GROMACS .gro file of N, CA and C in nm:
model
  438
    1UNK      N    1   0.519   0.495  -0.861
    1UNK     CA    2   0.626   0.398  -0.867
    1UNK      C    3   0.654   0.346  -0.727
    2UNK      N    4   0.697   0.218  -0.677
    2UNK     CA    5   0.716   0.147  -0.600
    2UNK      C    6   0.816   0.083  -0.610
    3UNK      N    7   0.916   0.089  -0.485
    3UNK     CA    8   1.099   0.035  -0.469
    3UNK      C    9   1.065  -0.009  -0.357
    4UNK      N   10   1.111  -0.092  -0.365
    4UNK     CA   11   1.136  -0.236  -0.282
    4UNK      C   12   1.252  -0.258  -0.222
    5UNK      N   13   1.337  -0.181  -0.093
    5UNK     CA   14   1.422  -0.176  -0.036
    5UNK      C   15   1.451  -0.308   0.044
    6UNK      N   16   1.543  -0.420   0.016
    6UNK     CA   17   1.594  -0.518   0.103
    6UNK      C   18   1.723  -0.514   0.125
    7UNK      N   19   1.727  -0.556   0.283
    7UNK     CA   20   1.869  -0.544   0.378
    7UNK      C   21   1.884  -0.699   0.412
    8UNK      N   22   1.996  -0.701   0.404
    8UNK     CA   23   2.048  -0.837   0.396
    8UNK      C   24   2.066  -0.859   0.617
    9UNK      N   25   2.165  -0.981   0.608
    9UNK     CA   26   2.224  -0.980   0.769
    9UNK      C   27   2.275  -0.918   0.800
   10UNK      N   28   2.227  -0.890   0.963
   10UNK     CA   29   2.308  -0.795   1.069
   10UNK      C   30   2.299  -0.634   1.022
   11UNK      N   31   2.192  -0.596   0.988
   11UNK     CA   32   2.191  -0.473   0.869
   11UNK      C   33   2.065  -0.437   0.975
   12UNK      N   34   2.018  -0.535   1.117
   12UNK     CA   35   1.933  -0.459   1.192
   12UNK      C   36   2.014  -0.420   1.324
   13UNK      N   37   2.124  -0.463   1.321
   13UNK     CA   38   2.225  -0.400   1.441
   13UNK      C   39   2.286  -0.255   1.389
   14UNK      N   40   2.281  -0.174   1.248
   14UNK     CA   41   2.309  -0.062   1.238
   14UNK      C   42   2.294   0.016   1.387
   15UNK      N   43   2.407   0.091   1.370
   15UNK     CA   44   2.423   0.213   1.470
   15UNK      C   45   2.493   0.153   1.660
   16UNK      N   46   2.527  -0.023   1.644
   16UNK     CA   47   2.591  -0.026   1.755
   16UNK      C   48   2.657  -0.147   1.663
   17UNK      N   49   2.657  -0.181   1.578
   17UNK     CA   50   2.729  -0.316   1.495
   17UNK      C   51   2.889  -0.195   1.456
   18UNK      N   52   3.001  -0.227   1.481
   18UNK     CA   53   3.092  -0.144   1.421
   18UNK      C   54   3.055  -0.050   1.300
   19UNK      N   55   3.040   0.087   1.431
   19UNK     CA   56   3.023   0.229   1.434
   19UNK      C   57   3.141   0.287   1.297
   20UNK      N   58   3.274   0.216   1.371
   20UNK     CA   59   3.372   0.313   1.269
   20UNK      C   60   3.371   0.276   1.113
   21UNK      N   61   3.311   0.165   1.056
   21UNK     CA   62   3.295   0.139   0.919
   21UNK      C   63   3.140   0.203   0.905
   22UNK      N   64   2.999   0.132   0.982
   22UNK     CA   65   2.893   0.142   0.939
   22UNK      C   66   2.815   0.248   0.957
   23UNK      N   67   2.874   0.311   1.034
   23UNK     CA   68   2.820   0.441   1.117
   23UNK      C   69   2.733   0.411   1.228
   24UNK      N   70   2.676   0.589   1.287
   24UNK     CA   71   2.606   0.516   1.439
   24UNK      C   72   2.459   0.542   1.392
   25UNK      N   73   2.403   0.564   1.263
   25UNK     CA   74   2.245   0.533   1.226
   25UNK      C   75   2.184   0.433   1.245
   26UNK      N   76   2.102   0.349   1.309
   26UNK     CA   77   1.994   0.261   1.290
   26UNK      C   78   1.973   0.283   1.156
   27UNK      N   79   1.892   0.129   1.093
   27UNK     CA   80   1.859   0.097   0.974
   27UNK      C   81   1.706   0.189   0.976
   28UNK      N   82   1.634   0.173   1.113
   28UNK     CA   83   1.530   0.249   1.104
   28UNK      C   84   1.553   0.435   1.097
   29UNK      N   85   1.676   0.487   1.146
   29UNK     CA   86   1.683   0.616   1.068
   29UNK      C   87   1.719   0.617   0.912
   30UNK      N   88   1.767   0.527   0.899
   30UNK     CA   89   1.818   0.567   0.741
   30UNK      C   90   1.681   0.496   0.648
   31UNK      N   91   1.565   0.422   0.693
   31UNK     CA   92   1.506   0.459   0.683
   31UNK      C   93   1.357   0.586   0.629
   32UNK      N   94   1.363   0.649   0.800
   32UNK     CA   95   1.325   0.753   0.763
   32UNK      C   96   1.422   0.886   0.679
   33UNK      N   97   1.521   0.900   0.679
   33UNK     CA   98   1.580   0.952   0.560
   33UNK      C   99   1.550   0.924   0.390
   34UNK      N  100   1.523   0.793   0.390
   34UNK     CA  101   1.486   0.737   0.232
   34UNK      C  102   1.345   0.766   0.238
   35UNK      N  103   1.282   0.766   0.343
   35UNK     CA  104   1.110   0.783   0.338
   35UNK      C  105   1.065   0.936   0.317
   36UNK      N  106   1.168   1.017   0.388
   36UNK     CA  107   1.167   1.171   0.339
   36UNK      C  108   1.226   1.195   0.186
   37UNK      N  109   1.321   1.137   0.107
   37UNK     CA  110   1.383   1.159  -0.014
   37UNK      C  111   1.218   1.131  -0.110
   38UNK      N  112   1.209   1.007  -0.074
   38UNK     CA  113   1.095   0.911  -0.176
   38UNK      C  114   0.972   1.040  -0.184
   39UNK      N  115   0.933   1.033  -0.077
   39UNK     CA  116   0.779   1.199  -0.049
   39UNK      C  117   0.829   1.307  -0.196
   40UNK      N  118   0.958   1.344  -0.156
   40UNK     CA  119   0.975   1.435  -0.248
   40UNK      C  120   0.994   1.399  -0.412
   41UNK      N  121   1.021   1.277  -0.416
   41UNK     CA  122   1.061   1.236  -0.533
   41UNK      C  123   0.915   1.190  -0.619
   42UNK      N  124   0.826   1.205  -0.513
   42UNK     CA  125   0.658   1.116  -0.533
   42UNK      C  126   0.680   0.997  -0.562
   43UNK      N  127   0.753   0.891  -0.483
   43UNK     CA  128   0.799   0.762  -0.512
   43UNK      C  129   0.719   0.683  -0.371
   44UNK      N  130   0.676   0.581  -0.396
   44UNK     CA  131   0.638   0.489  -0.263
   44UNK      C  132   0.787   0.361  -0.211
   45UNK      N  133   0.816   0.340  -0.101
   45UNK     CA  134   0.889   0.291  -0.121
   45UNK      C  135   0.865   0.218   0.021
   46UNK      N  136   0.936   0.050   0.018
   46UNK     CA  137   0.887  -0.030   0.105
   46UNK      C  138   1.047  -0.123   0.168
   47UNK      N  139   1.067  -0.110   0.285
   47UNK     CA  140   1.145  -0.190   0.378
   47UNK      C  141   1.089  -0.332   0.424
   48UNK      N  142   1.229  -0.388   0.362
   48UNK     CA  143   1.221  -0.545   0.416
   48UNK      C  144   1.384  -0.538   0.506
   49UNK      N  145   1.386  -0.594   0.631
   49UNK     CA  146   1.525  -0.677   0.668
   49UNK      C  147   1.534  -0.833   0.718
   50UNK      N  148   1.587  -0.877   0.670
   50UNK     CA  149   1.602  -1.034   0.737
   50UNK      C  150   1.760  -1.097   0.733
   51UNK      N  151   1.782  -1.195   0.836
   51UNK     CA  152   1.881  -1.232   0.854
   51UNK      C  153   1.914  -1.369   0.760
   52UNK      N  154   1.793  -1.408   0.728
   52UNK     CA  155   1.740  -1.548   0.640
   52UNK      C  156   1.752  -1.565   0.531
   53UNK      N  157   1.861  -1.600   0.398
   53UNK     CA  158   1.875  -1.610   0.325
   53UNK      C  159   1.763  -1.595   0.197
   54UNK      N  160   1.644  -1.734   0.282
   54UNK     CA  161   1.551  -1.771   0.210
   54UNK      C  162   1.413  -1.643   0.214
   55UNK      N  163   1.436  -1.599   0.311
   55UNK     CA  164   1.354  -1.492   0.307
   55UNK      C  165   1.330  -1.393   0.206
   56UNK      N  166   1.467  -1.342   0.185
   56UNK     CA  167   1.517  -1.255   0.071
   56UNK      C  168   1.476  -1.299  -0.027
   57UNK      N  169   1.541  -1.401  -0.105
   57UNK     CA  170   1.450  -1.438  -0.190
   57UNK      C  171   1.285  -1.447  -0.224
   58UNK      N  172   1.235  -1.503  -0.093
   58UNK     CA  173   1.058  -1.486  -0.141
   58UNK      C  174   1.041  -1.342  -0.155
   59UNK      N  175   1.129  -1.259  -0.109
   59UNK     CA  176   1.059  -1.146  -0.095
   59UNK      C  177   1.129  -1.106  -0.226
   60UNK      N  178   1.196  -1.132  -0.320
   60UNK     CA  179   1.260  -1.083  -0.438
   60UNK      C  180   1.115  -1.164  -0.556
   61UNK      N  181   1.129  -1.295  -0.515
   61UNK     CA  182   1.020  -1.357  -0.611
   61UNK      C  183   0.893  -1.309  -0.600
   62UNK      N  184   0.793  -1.221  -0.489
   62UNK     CA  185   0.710  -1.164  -0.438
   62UNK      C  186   0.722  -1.044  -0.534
   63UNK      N  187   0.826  -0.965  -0.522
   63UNK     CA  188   0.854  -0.841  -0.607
   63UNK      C  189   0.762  -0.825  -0.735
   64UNK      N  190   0.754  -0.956  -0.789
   64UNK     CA  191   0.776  -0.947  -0.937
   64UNK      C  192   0.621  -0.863  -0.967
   65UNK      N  193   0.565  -0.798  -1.064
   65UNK     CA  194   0.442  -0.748  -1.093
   65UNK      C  195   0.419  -0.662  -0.957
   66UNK      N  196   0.477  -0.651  -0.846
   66UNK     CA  197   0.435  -0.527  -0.774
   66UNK      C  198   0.519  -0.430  -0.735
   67UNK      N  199   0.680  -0.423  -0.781
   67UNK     CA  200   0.743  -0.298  -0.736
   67UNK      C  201   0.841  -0.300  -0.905
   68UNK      N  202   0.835  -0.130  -0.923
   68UNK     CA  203   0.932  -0.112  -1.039
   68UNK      C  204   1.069  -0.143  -1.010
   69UNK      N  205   1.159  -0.127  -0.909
   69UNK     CA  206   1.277  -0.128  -0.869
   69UNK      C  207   1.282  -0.217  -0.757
   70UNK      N  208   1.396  -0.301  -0.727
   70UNK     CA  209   1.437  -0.326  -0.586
   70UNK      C  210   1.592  -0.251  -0.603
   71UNK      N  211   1.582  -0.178  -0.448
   71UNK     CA  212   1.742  -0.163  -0.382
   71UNK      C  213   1.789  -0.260  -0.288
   72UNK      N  214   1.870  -0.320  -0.335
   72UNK     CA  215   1.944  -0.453  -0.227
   72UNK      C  216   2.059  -0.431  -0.172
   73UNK      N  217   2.071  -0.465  -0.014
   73UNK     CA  218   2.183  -0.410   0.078
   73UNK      C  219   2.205  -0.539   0.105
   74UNK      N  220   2.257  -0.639   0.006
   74UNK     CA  221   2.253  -0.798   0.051
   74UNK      C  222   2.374  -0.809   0.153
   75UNK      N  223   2.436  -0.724   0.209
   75UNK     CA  224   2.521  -0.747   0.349
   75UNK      C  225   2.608  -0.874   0.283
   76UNK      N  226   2.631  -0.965   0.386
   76UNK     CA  227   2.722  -1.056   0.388
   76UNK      C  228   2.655  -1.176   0.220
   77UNK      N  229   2.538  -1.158   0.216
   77UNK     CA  230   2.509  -1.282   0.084
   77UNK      C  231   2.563  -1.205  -0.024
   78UNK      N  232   2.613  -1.051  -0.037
   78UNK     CA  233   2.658  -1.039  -0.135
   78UNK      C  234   2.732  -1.078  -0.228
   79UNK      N  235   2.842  -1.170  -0.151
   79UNK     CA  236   2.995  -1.220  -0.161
   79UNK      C  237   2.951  -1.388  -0.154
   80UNK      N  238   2.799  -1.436  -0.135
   80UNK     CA  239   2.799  -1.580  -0.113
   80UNK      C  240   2.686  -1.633  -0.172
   81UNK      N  241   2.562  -1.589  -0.225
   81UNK     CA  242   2.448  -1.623  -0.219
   81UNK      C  243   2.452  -1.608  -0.416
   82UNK      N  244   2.445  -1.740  -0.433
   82UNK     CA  245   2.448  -1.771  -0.612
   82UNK      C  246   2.217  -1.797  -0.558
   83UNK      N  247   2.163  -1.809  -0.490
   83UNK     CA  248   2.059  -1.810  -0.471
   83UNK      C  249   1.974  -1.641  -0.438
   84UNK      N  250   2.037  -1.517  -0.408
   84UNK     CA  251   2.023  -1.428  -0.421
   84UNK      C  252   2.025  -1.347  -0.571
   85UNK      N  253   2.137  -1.414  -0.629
   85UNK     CA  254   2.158  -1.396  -0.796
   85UNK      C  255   2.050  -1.405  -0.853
   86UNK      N  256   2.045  -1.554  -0.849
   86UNK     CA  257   1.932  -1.638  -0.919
   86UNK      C  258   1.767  -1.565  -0.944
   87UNK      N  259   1.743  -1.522  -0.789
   87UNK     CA  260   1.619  -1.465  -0.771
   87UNK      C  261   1.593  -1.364  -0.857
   88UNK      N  262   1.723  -1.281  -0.885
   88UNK     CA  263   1.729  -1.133  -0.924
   88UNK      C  264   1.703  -1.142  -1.063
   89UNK      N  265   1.817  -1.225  -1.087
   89UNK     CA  266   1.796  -1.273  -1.272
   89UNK      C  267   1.675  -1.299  -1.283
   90UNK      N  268   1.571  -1.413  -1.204
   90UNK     CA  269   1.456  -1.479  -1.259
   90UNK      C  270   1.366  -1.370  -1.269
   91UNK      N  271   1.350  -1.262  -1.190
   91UNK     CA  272   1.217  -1.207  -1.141
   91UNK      C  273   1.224  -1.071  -1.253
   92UNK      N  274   1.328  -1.036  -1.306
   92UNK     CA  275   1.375  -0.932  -1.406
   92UNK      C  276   1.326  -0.807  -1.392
   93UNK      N  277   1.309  -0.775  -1.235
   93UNK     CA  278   1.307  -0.647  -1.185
   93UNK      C  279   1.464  -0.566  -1.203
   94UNK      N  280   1.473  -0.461  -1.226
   94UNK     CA  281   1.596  -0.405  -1.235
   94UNK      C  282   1.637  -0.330  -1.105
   95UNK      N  283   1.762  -0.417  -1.045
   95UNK     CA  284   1.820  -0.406  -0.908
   95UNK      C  285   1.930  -0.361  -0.903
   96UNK      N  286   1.917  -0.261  -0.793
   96UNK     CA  287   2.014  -0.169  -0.766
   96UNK      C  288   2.064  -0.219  -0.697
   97UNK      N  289   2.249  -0.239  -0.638
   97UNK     CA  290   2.301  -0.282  -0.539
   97UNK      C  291   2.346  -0.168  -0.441
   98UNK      N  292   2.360  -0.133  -0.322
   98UNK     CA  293   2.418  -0.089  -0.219
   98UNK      C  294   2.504  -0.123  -0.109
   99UNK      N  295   2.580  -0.100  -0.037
   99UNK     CA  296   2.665  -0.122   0.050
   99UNK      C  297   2.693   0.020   0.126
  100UNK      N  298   2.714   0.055   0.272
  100UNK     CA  299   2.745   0.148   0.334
  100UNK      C  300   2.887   0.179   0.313
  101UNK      N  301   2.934   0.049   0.286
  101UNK     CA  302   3.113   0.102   0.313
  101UNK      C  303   3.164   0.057   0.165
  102UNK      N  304   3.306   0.120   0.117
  102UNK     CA  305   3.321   0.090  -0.002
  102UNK      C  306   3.370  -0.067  -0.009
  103UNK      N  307   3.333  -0.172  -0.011
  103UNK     CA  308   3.378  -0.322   0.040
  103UNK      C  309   3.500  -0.329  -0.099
  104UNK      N  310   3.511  -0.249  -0.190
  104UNK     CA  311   3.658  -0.268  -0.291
  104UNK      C  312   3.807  -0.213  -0.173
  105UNK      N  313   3.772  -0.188  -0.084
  105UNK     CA  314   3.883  -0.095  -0.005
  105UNK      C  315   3.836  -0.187   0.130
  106UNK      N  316   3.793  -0.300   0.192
  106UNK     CA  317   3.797  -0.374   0.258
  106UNK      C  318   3.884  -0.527   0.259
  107UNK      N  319   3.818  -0.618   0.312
  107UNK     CA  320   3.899  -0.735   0.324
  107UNK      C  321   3.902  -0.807   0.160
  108UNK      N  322   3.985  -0.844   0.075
  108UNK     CA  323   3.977  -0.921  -0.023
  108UNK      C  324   3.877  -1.012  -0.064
  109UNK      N  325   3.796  -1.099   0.043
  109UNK     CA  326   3.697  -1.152   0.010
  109UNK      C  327   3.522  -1.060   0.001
  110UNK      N  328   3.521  -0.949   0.016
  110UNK     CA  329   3.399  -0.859  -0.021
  110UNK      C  330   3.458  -0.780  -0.147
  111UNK      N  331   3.510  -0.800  -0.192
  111UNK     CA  332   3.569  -0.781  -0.308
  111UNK      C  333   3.445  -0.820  -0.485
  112UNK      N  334   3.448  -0.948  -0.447
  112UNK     CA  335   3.346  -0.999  -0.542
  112UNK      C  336   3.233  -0.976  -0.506
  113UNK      N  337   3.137  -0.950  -0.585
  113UNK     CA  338   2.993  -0.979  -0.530
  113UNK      C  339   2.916  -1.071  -0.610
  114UNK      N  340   2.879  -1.189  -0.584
  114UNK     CA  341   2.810  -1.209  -0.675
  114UNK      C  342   2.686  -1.205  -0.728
  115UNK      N  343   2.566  -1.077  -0.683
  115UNK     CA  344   2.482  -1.019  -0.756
  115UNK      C  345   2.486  -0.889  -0.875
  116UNK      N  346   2.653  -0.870  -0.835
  116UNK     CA  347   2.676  -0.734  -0.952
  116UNK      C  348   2.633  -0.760  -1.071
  117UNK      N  349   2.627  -0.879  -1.108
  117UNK     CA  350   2.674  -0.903  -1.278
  117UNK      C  351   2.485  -0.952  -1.316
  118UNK      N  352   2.393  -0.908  -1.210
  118UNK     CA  353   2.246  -0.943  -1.267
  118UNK      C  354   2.185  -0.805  -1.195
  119UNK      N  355   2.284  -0.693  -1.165
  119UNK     CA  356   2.201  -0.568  -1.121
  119UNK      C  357   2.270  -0.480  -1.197
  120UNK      N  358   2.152  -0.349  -1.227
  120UNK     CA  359   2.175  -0.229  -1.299
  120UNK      C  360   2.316  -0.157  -1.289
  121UNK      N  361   2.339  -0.152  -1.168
  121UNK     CA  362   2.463  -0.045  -1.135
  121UNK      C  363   2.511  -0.135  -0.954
  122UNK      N  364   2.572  -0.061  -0.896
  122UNK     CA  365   2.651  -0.070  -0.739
  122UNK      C  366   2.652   0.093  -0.699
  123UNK      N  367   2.625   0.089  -0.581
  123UNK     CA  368   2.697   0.191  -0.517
  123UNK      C  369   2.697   0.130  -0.379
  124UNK      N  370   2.861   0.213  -0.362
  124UNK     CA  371   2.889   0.166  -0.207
  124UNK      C  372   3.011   0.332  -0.153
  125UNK      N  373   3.030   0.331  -0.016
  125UNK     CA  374   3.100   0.381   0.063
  125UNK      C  375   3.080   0.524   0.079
  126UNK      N  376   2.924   0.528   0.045
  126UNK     CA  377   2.904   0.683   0.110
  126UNK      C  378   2.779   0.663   0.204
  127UNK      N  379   2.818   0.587   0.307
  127UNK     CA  380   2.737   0.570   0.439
  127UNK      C  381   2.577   0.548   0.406
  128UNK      N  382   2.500   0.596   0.505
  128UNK     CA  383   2.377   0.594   0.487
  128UNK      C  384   2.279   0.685   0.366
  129UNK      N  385   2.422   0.780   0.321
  129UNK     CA  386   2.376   0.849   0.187
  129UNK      C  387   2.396   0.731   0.061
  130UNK      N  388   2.440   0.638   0.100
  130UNK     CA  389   2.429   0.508  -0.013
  130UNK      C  390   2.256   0.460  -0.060
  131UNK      N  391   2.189   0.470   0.040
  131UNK     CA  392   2.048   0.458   0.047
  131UNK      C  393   1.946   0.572  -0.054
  132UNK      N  394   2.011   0.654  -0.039
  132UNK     CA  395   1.949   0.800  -0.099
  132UNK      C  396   1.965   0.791  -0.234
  133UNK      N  397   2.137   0.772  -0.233
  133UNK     CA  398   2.182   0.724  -0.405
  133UNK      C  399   2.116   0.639  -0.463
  134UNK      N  400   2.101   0.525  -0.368
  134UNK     CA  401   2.004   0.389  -0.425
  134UNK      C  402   1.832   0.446  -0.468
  135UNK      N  403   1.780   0.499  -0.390
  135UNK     CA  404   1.672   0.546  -0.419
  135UNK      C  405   1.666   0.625  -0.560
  136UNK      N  406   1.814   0.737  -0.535
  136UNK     CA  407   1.775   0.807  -0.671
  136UNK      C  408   1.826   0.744  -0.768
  137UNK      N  409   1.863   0.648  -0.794
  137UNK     CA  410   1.935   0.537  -0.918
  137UNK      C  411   1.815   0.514  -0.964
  138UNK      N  412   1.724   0.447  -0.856
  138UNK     CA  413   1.582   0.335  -0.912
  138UNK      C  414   1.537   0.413  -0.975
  139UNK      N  415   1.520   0.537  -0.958
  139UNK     CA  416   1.403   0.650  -0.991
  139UNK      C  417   1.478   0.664  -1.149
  140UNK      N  418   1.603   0.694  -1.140
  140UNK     CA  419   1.637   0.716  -1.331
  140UNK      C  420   1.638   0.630  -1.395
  141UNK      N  421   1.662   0.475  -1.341
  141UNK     CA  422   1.626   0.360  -1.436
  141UNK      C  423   1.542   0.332  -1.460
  142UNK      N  424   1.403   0.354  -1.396
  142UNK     CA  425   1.252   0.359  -1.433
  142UNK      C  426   1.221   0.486  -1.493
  143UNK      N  427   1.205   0.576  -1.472
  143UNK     CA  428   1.222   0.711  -1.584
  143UNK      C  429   1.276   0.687  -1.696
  144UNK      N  430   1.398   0.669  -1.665
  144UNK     CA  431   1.470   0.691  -1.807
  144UNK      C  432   1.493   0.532  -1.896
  145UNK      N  433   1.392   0.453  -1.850
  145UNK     CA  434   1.412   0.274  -1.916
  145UNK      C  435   1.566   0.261  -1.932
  146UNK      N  436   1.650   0.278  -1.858
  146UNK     CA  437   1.785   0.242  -1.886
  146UNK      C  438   1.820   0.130  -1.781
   0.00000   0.00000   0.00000
């Protein structure tokens, strides 16, 4: 099985981008944390980050016929990108959402997201263990066809 991990903007300044919400991990340790979970889980699993809206997308439309799962850390397009939606709906990979911090207990406008309502589940606000969760989500929705 193959998961398709994408990080939205500013998600490559982890570990000096505000420490007291995001923590002080680099995206490349948390990372290798998901790359040690996946080994054990016998899962392959692949990192994308971009700051580029449009990027995300090719790389969601790319998905299609080569990864069972994507986990998406769409950062700031979470709350803006009806073109991040779109991709998710079209390509009918089943997508997990993530966030490091719980964004329901932040500013009112991360509040909405608008990819929730075309992905499997959310998890948010347990730091870089959000990644791990995400990993082990993909793994029971492909196991278990749910």
């Amino acid at each position: 099985m193959k998961i398709l991990f994408l990080n939205g903007p500013n998600l490559n300044l982890l570990g000096i981008r505000e420490p007291e919400i995001y923590g002080r991990l680099t995206l490349g340790d948390i990372e290798a944390k998901v790359r040690e979970r996946a080994i054990q889980l016998k899962v392959d699993v692949d990192f994308q980050q971009s700051n580029q809206e449009g990027e995300l997308v090719g790389w969601i439309q790319a998905a299609k016929d080569k990864f069972a799962v994507i986990v998406i850390n769409a950062a700031a397009y979470t709350h803006t990108s009806v073109a991040l939606r779109d991709a998710i709906s079209a390509v009918g990979i089943p997508t997990i959402e993530i966030h490091l911090s719980n964004v329901h207990a932040r500013e009112e406008f991360r509040h909405k997201s608008l990819i929730a309502p075309v992905c499997r589940g959310q998890i948010c606000g347990f730091g870089e263990k959000s990644y791990i969760l995400g990993l082990e989500a993909a793994v029971y929705v492909k196991e278990s066809n749910k």
